[in-house]
PDB file of C-alpha atoms in Angstrom:
ATOM      1  CA  MET A   1      -5.537  14.788 -19.677  1.00  0.00           C
ATOM      2  CA  ASN A   2      -2.905  12.293 -20.448  1.00  0.00           C
ATOM      3  CA  MET A   3      -3.502   8.516 -20.422  1.00  0.00           C
ATOM      4  CA  THR A   4      -1.351   8.448 -17.306  1.00  0.00           C
ATOM      5  CA  THR A   5      -3.419  10.165 -15.075  1.00  0.00           C
ATOM      6  CA  HIS A   6      -6.459   8.859 -16.545  1.00  0.00           C
ATOM      7  CA  VAL A   7      -5.499   5.303 -15.876  1.00  0.00           C
ATOM      8  CA  PHE A   8      -4.648   6.358 -12.416  1.00  0.00           C
ATOM      9  CA  LYS A   9      -7.868   8.465 -11.537  1.00  0.00           C
ATOM     10  CA  LYS A  10      -9.576   5.035 -12.986  1.00  0.00           C
ATOM     11  CA  ASP A  11      -7.688   2.558 -10.885  1.00  0.00           C
ATOM     12  CA  LEU A  12      -8.349   5.023  -7.958  1.00  0.00           C
ATOM     13  CA  ARG A  13     -12.228   4.794  -8.322  1.00  0.00           C
ATOM     14  CA  HIS A  14     -12.093   1.027  -9.098  1.00  0.00           C
ATOM     15  CA  PHE A  15     -10.114   0.250  -5.935  1.00  0.00           C
ATOM     16  CA  ARG A  16     -11.433   2.773  -3.436  1.00  0.00           C
ATOM     17  CA  ILE A  17     -13.033  -0.021  -1.405  1.00  0.00           C
ATOM     18  CA  LEU A  18      -9.340  -1.767  -1.017  1.00  0.00           C
ATOM     19  CA  LEU A  19      -7.659   1.437  -0.441  1.00  0.00           C
ATOM     20  CA  GLY A  20     -10.068   2.601   2.410  1.00  0.00           C
ATOM     21  CA  LEU A  21      -9.539  -0.755   4.090  1.00  0.00           C
ATOM     22  CA  TRP A  22      -5.863  -0.353   3.368  1.00  0.00           C
ATOM     23  CA  THR A  23      -5.817   3.379   4.744  1.00  0.00           C
ATOM     24  CA  SER A  24      -7.826   2.269   7.838  1.00  0.00           C
ATOM     25  CA  LEU A  25      -5.113  -0.705   8.642  1.00  0.00           C
ATOM     26  CA  ILE A  26      -2.340   1.977   8.482  1.00  0.00           C
ATOM     27  CA  VAL A  27      -3.989   4.393  10.972  1.00  0.00           C
ATOM     28  CA  PHE A  28      -5.323   1.698  13.179  1.00  0.00           C
ATOM     29  CA  GLN A  29      -1.738   0.531  13.379  1.00  0.00           C
ATOM     30  CA  ALA A  30      -0.153   3.966  13.788  1.00  0.00           C
ATOM     31  CA  VAL A  31      -2.957   4.724  16.659  1.00  0.00           C
ATOM     32  CA  LEU A  32      -2.057   1.616  18.108  1.00  0.00           C
ATOM     33  CA  VAL A  33       1.657   1.899  18.209  1.00  0.00           C
ATOM     34  CA  GLY A  34       1.612   5.795  18.701  1.00  0.00           C
ATOM     35  CA  THR A  35      -0.838   5.575  21.760  1.00  0.00           C
ATOM     36  CA  GLY A  36       1.739   2.944  23.647  1.00  0.00           C
ATOM     37  CA  PHE A  37      -1.052   1.413  24.935  1.00  0.00           C
ATOM     38  CA  GLY A  38       0.367  -1.985  25.730  1.00  0.00           C
ATOM     39  CA  ALA A  39       3.110  -0.565  27.673  1.00  0.00           C
ATOM     40  CA  ALA A  40       0.944   1.295  30.337  1.00  0.00           C
ATOM     41  CA  ALA A  41      -1.591  -1.405  30.849  1.00  0.00           C
ATOM     42  CA  GLU A  42      -1.410  -3.694  34.271  1.00  0.00           C
ATOM     43  CA  ASP A  43      -3.984  -6.226  33.307  1.00  0.00           C
ATOM     44  CA  LEU A  44      -2.515  -9.214  31.602  1.00  0.00           C
ATOM     45  CA  VAL A  45      -5.716 -10.140  29.562  1.00  0.00           C
ATOM     46  CA  LEU A  46      -5.445  -6.506  28.108  1.00  0.00           C
ATOM     47  CA  GLN A  47      -1.766  -6.937  27.268  1.00  0.00           C
ATOM     48  CA  THR A  48      -2.514 -10.112  25.899  1.00  0.00           C
ATOM     49  CA  VAL A  49      -5.404  -8.764  23.482  1.00  0.00           C
ATOM     50  CA  TYR A  50      -3.131  -5.939  22.553  1.00  0.00           C
ATOM     51  CA  SER A  51      -0.113  -8.063  21.583  1.00  0.00           C
ATOM     52  CA  MET A  52      -2.547 -10.282  19.257  1.00  0.00           C
ATOM     53  CA  ILE A  53      -3.980  -7.114  17.787  1.00  0.00           C
ATOM     54  CA  SER A  54      -0.624  -5.522  17.459  1.00  0.00           C
ATOM     55  CA  MET A  55       0.586  -8.779  15.436  1.00  0.00           C
ATOM     56  CA  LEU A  56      -2.436  -9.245  13.432  1.00  0.00           C
ATOM     57  CA  VAL A  57      -2.590  -5.668  11.958  1.00  0.00           C
ATOM     58  CA  PRO A  58       0.740  -5.906  10.063  1.00  0.00           C
ATOM     59  CA  VAL A  59      -0.743  -9.517   8.734  1.00  0.00           C
ATOM     60  CA  LEU A  60      -3.715  -8.055   7.322  1.00  0.00           C
ATOM     61  CA  GLN A  61      -1.750  -5.003   5.623  1.00  0.00           C
ATOM     62  CA  ALA A  62       0.141  -7.640   3.853  1.00  0.00           C
ATOM     63  CA  ILE A  63      -2.715  -9.799   3.156  1.00  0.00           C
ATOM     64  CA  ALA A  64      -4.491  -6.287   1.577  1.00  0.00           C
ATOM     65  CA  LEU A  65      -1.394  -5.754  -0.592  1.00  0.00           C
ATOM     66  CA  ILE A  66      -1.482  -9.453  -1.758  1.00  0.00           C
ATOM     67  CA  VAL A  67      -5.003  -8.865  -2.657  1.00  0.00           C
ATOM     68  CA  LEU A  68      -4.518  -5.172  -4.186  1.00  0.00           C
ATOM     69  CA  ILE A  69      -1.627  -5.095  -6.191  1.00  0.00           C
ATOM     70  CA  PRO A  70      -2.530  -8.348  -8.496  1.00  0.00           C
ATOM     71  CA  LEU A  71      -5.894  -6.856  -9.091  1.00  0.00           C
ATOM     72  CA  LEU A  72      -4.119  -3.581  -9.935  1.00  0.00           C
ATOM     73  CA  THR A  73      -1.536  -5.268 -12.118  1.00  0.00           C
ATOM     74  CA  GLN A  74      -3.889  -7.732 -13.850  1.00  0.00           C
ATOM     75  CA  ASP A  75      -6.750  -4.881 -14.430  1.00  0.00           C
ATOM     76  CA  GLU A  76      -5.669  -4.175 -18.144  1.00  0.00           C
ATOM     77  CA  PRO A  77      -4.595  -7.946 -19.721  1.00  0.00           C
ATOM     78  CA  LEU A  78      -1.973  -7.417 -22.075  1.00  0.00           C
ATOM     79  CA  THR A  79      -2.745 -10.670 -24.232  1.00  0.00           C
ATOM     80  CA  GLY A  80      -5.965 -12.589 -24.723  1.00  0.00           C
ATOM     81  CA  THR A  81      -9.301 -11.961 -26.619  1.00  0.00           C
ATOM     82  CA  THR A  82     -10.579  -9.824 -23.748  1.00  0.00           C
ATOM     83  CA  ALA A  83      -7.638  -7.527 -23.778  1.00  0.00           C
ATOM     84  CA  PHE A  84      -8.042  -3.753 -23.386  1.00  0.00           C
ATOM     85  CA  TRP A  85      -5.535  -2.927 -25.987  1.00  0.00           C
ATOM     86  CA  PHE A  86      -8.004  -4.119 -28.941  1.00  0.00           C
ATOM     87  CA  THR A  87     -10.032  -0.959 -28.611  1.00  0.00           C
ATOM     88  CA  ARG A  88      -7.708   1.490 -26.762  1.00  0.00           C
ATOM     89  CA  PRO A  89      -4.069   0.770 -26.976  1.00  0.00           C
ATOM     90  CA  ILE A  90      -2.120   2.295 -24.036  1.00  0.00           C
ATOM     91  CA  PRO A  91       1.537   2.675 -24.369  1.00  0.00           C
ATOM     92  CA  ARG A  92       3.519   0.538 -22.031  1.00  0.00           C
ATOM     93  CA  GLY A  93       5.416   3.440 -20.851  1.00  0.00           C
ATOM     94  CA  GLU A  94       2.239   5.282 -19.667  1.00  0.00           C
ATOM     95  CA  LEU A  95       0.722   2.315 -18.219  1.00  0.00           C
ATOM     96  CA  LEU A  96       3.664   1.341 -16.033  1.00  0.00           C
ATOM     97  CA  ALA A  97       4.052   5.197 -15.160  1.00  0.00           C
ATOM     98  CA  SER A  98       0.130   5.054 -14.173  1.00  0.00           C
ATOM     99  CA  LYS A  99       0.381   1.964 -12.002  1.00  0.00           C
ATOM    100  CA  SER A 100       3.986   3.037 -10.382  1.00  0.00           C
ATOM    101  CA  LEU A 101       2.221   6.331  -9.348  1.00  0.00           C
ATOM    102  CA  PHE A 102      -0.629   4.381  -7.790  1.00  0.00           C
ATOM    103  CA  ILE A 103       1.610   2.005  -5.841  1.00  0.00           C
ATOM    104  CA  GLY A 104       3.884   4.804  -5.032  1.00  0.00           C
ATOM    105  CA  LEU A 105       1.233   7.579  -3.860  1.00  0.00           C
ATOM    106  CA  LEU A 106      -1.131   5.233  -2.264  1.00  0.00           C
ATOM    107  CA  LEU A 107       0.815   1.987  -0.919  1.00  0.00           C
ATOM    108  CA  VAL A 108       4.039   3.627  -0.020  1.00  0.00           C
ATOM    109  CA  LEU A 109       3.740   7.065   1.097  1.00  0.00           C
ATOM    110  CA  PRO A 110       1.125   6.496   3.668  1.00  0.00           C
ATOM    111  CA  PRO A 111       3.052   4.054   5.734  1.00  0.00           C
ATOM    112  CA  LEU A 112       6.128   6.285   5.499  1.00  0.00           C
ATOM    113  CA  ALA A 113       4.056   9.272   6.662  1.00  0.00           C
ATOM    114  CA  ALA A 114       2.424   7.257   9.622  1.00  0.00           C
ATOM    115  CA  GLU A 115       5.933   6.130  10.656  1.00  0.00           C
ATOM    116  CA  ILE A 116       7.252   9.772  10.271  1.00  0.00           C
ATOM    117  CA  ILE A 117       4.489  10.960  12.404  1.00  0.00           C
ATOM    118  CA  ILE A 118       4.797   8.250  15.036  1.00  0.00           C
ATOM    119  CA  PHE A 119       8.411   9.042  15.575  1.00  0.00           C
ATOM    120  CA  VAL A 120       8.172  12.726  15.719  1.00  0.00           C
ATOM    121  CA  PHE A 121       5.262  12.368  18.398  1.00  0.00           C
ATOM    122  CA  ASN A 122       7.873  10.090  20.071  1.00  0.00           C
ATOM    123  CA  GLY A 123      10.394  12.597  20.180  1.00  0.00           C
ATOM    124  CA  VAL A 124      12.829  11.110  17.693  1.00  0.00           C
ATOM    125  CA  THR A 125      15.328  13.404  16.507  1.00  0.00           C
ATOM    126  CA  SER A 126      15.254  14.895  12.960  1.00  0.00           C
ATOM    127  CA  THR A 127      18.359  12.838  11.664  1.00  0.00           C
ATOM    128  CA  HIS A 128      17.391   9.613  13.047  1.00  0.00           C
ATOM    129  CA  ILE A 129      14.109  10.125  11.312  1.00  0.00           C
ATOM    130  CA  LEU A 130      16.033  10.770   8.100  1.00  0.00           C
ATOM    131  CA  LEU A 131      18.239   7.677   8.694  1.00  0.00           C
ATOM    132  CA  ALA A 132      15.265   5.776   8.980  1.00  0.00           C
ATOM    133  CA  ILE A 133      13.220   6.774   5.859  1.00  0.00           C
ATOM    134  CA  PRO A 134      15.428   4.800   3.740  1.00  0.00           C
ATOM    135  CA  GLU A 135      15.069   1.500   5.782  1.00  0.00           C
ATOM    136  CA  ILE A 136      11.209   1.780   5.926  1.00  0.00           C
ATOM    137  CA  LEU A 137      11.052   2.696   2.224  1.00  0.00           C
ATOM    138  CA  LEU A 138      13.198  -0.438   1.397  1.00  0.00           C
ATOM    139  CA  GLN A 139      11.253  -2.891   3.746  1.00  0.00           C
ATOM    140  CA  GLN A 140       7.739  -1.443   2.115  1.00  0.00           C
ATOM    141  CA  LEU A 141       9.167  -1.653  -1.681  1.00  0.00           C
ATOM    142  CA  GLY A 142      10.800  -5.125  -1.094  1.00  0.00           C
ATOM    143  CA  LEU A 143       7.174  -6.735  -0.221  1.00  0.00           C
ATOM    144  CA  ILE A 144       5.318  -4.746  -2.795  1.00  0.00           C
ATOM    145  CA  LEU A 145       7.859  -5.172  -5.842  1.00  0.00           C
ATOM    146  CA  SER A 146       7.910  -8.958  -5.010  1.00  0.00           C
ATOM    147  CA  ILE A 147       4.193  -9.214  -4.965  1.00  0.00           C
ATOM    148  CA  TRP A 148       4.085  -6.884  -8.225  1.00  0.00           C
ATOM    149  CA  ILE A 149       6.416  -9.373 -10.079  1.00  0.00           C
ATOM    150  CA  LEU A 150       4.505 -12.094  -9.154  1.00  0.00           C
ATOM    151  CA  ALA A 151       1.446 -10.567 -10.322  1.00  0.00           C
ATOM    152  CA  ALA A 152       3.149  -9.898 -13.800  1.00  0.00           C
ATOM    153  CA  LEU A 153       4.202 -13.316 -14.249  1.00  0.00           C
ATOM    154  CA  THR A 154       0.790 -14.963 -13.566  1.00  0.00           C
ATOM    155  CA  PRO A 155      -2.163 -14.765 -15.427  1.00  0.00           C
TER     156      PRO A 155
END
């Protein structure tokens, strides 16, 4: 097993609770949007609750990212007396590859897959889905990369 997969599996074990929360938020938002529950309700109170929940879930997803990405980035400190490098040096490229693999597979692909599934169930054509994929990726990666850069620059 190379070091990249080893660090990836370690991060997966270490952040399993936060990843479970992240995944449940994605599934909840997909179910909330996919069912169209808010559009069919005639009750004003139910529509208000639906609108508040549908605004709260993306905020909770952003908070989960704001917590998860710095923890992931700062898990192996680069400097200081507690640095992981003193006992087991990890090449920079492999550490970056493992963190990028983690972010790509677990923080970028699930929201993309949820959006695609919602599009398919709502009858969006495959051409329009293919045109929407880059926009979804850019939106997700914009937030993730800004958080990742801030996490790398702060102690």
